[in-house]
Amino acid sequence: MSPMSPTASRPGLCNCLAIRKAARHVSQFYDQCLAPTGLRVTQFSILARLHRLGPRTITELAADLVSDRTTMGRNIGPLEREGLVAVGADPRDRRRRAVSITGPGTERLQAAQERWTEAQARFERAYGGPEALELRHLLAGVVAVDLDAPAAHPPRQRRPSAVR
């Protein structure tokens, strides 16, 4: 039996829990801001990606939003029922099925854009603009790191802080 690491013996130091708590806290805030539009932040993100990138398979959307295919499929369902997205043949490969944003989906996205922009501004006022930018960079680094790679890598260099 291996000895417990210092992190494992102190749950307050759990990286996963800290990230999940922060994600839930921020997601609840954005959901509250977007509520009058009838969209949740996850749905807003899907519509925004489809609007920007064009039709995508569920697998492509899931990979882009760092989700699994099953969860993405569950998130697409309500959007499809509301007519905000359509699922049909992929214009890039007719053998595949792809999700695309519809006219009503684009209208809903545009209506939600103002509330999302306000949520962004409120978050940055509360947390700090430079700190929010640094946080996004740090979190992008977390997403980019290969957590399955051998641990023999030297520690990553931390970006210089813009707020020090």
Coordinates of C-alpha atoms in Angstrom, one line a residue:
M1 CA 0.0 0.0 0.0
S2 CA 1.5 3.4 -1.0
P3 CA 1.5 6.2 1.5
M4 CA -1.0 9.0 1.0
S5 CA 0.3 12.1 -0.7
P6 CA 0.0 15.4 1.3
T7 CA -2.8 16.5 -1.1
A8 CA -4.8 13.2 -0.7
S9 CA -4.7 13.5 3.1
R10 CA -6.2 17.1 3.0
P11 CA -9.4 17.2 1.0
G12 CA -9.3 21.0 0.9
L13 CA -6.4 20.7 -1.5
C14 CA -8.2 18.5 -4.0
N15 CA -7.7 20.1 -7.4
C16 CA -10.7 18.5 -9.0
L17 CA -13.1 19.6 -6.2
A18 CA -11.8 23.2 -6.3
I19 CA -12.2 23.4 -10.1
R20 CA -15.7 21.8 -10.0
K21 CA -16.9 24.1 -7.2
A22 CA -15.6 27.2 -9.1
A23 CA -17.2 25.9 -12.3
R24 CA -20.6 25.3 -10.6
H25 CA -20.4 28.7 -8.9
V26 CA -19.7 30.5 -12.2
S27 CA -22.2 28.4 -14.2
Q28 CA -25.0 29.1 -11.8
F29 CA -24.3 32.8 -12.1
Y30 CA -24.3 32.7 -15.9
D31 CA -27.5 30.5 -15.9
Q32 CA -29.2 33.1 -13.7
C33 CA -28.2 35.9 -16.1
L34 CA -29.3 34.0 -19.1
A35 CA -32.6 32.7 -17.5
P36 CA -34.9 35.3 -19.2
T37 CA -33.8 34.0 -22.6
G38 CA -34.7 30.4 -21.8
L39 CA -31.1 29.3 -22.3
R40 CA -28.6 27.8 -19.9
V41 CA -25.0 28.7 -20.4
T42 CA -24.2 25.2 -21.8
Q43 CA -26.9 25.7 -24.5
F44 CA -25.6 29.2 -25.2
S45 CA -22.1 27.8 -25.7
I46 CA -23.4 25.2 -28.1
L47 CA -25.4 27.7 -30.1
A48 CA -22.4 30.1 -30.2
R49 CA -20.1 27.4 -31.4
L50 CA -22.5 26.3 -34.1
H51 CA -23.0 29.9 -35.2
R52 CA -19.2 30.5 -35.4
L53 CA -18.1 27.2 -36.8
G54 CA -21.0 25.9 -38.8
P55 CA -22.5 22.4 -38.7
R56 CA -20.7 20.0 -36.5
T57 CA -21.2 16.3 -35.5
I58 CA -22.1 15.7 -31.9
T59 CA -18.7 14.1 -31.4
E60 CA -16.9 17.2 -32.8
L61 CA -19.0 19.5 -30.6
A62 CA -18.3 17.3 -27.5
A63 CA -14.6 17.5 -28.2
D64 CA -14.6 21.2 -28.8
L65 CA -16.5 21.9 -25.5
V66 CA -14.6 19.2 -23.6
S67 CA -17.6 17.1 -23.0
D68 CA -18.5 13.5 -23.6
R69 CA -20.7 12.5 -26.6
T70 CA -23.6 11.2 -24.4
T71 CA -23.8 14.5 -22.4
M72 CA -23.6 16.5 -25.6
G73 CA -26.4 14.4 -27.1
R74 CA -28.5 15.1 -24.0
N75 CA -27.8 18.9 -24.3
I76 CA -28.7 18.9 -28.0
G77 CA -32.1 17.3 -27.4
P78 CA -33.9 20.2 -25.9
L79 CA -32.4 22.6 -28.4
E80 CA -33.6 20.4 -31.2
R81 CA -37.1 20.1 -29.7
E82 CA -37.3 23.9 -29.5
G83 CA -36.2 24.2 -33.1
L84 CA -33.0 26.1 -32.2
V85 CA -30.8 23.4 -33.9
A86 CA -31.4 20.9 -36.6
V87 CA -29.8 17.5 -37.0
G88 CA -29.3 16.3 -40.5
A89 CA -26.7 15.2 -43.1
D90 CA -23.3 16.8 -42.6
P91 CA -22.5 19.1 -45.5
R92 CA -18.9 18.0 -45.3
D93 CA -19.6 14.3 -45.5
R94 CA -23.2 13.3 -46.3
R95 CA -22.7 9.9 -44.6
R96 CA -22.5 11.6 -41.2
R97 CA -25.1 13.5 -39.2
A98 CA -24.4 17.0 -38.0
V99 CA -26.0 19.6 -35.8
S100 CA -26.6 23.1 -37.2
I101 CA -28.1 26.2 -35.8
T102 CA -31.4 27.3 -37.2
G103 CA -32.8 30.8 -37.9
P104 CA -34.7 30.7 -34.6
G105 CA -31.5 29.5 -32.9
T106 CA -29.6 32.4 -34.3
E107 CA -32.3 34.8 -33.1
R108 CA -32.3 33.3 -29.6
L109 CA -28.5 33.4 -29.5
Q110 CA -28.5 37.1 -30.5
A111 CA -31.1 37.8 -27.8
A112 CA -29.0 36.0 -25.2
Q113 CA -25.8 37.7 -26.3
E114 CA -26.6 40.9 -24.5
R115 CA -27.2 39.1 -21.2
W116 CA -24.1 37.0 -21.7
T117 CA -22.1 40.2 -22.3
E118 CA -23.5 41.7 -19.1
A119 CA -22.6 38.5 -17.2
Q120 CA -19.1 38.7 -18.5
A121 CA -18.9 42.4 -17.4
R122 CA -20.3 41.6 -13.9
F123 CA -17.9 38.7 -13.4
E124 CA -15.0 40.9 -14.4
R125 CA -16.1 43.8 -12.1
A126 CA -16.4 41.4 -9.2
Y127 CA -13.2 39.3 -9.9
G128 CA -11.1 41.9 -11.7
G129 CA -10.6 42.2 -15.4
P130 CA -6.8 41.3 -15.5
E131 CA -7.4 38.5 -13.1
A132 CA -10.2 37.1 -15.2
L133 CA -8.0 37.2 -18.3
E134 CA -5.2 35.4 -16.4
L135 CA -7.7 32.9 -15.1
R136 CA -8.9 32.1 -18.6
H137 CA -5.2 31.6 -19.7
L138 CA -4.6 29.3 -16.7
L139 CA -7.7 27.3 -17.3
A140 CA -6.8 26.9 -21.0
G141 CA -3.5 25.5 -19.8
V142 CA -5.3 23.0 -17.6
V143 CA -7.5 21.9 -20.6
A144 CA -4.4 21.5 -22.8
V145 CA -2.3 19.5 -20.4
D146 CA -2.1 15.7 -21.1
L147 CA -3.0 14.3 -17.7
D148 CA -2.3 10.7 -18.9
A149 CA 1.3 11.5 -19.8
P150 CA 4.0 10.1 -17.5
A151 CA 4.8 12.3 -14.6
A152 CA 8.5 12.6 -15.5
H153 CA 7.9 16.0 -17.1
P154 CA 9.5 19.0 -15.3
P155 CA 7.0 21.4 -13.7
R156 CA 5.3 23.8 -16.1
Q157 CA 6.4 27.3 -16.1
R158 CA 3.7 29.6 -14.7
R159 CA 2.8 32.5 -17.0
P160 CA 4.0 35.8 -15.6
S161 CA 1.1 37.4 -13.8
A162 CA -0.4 40.5 -15.4
V163 CA -1.7 41.6 -12.0
R164 CA 1.3 41.6 -9.7

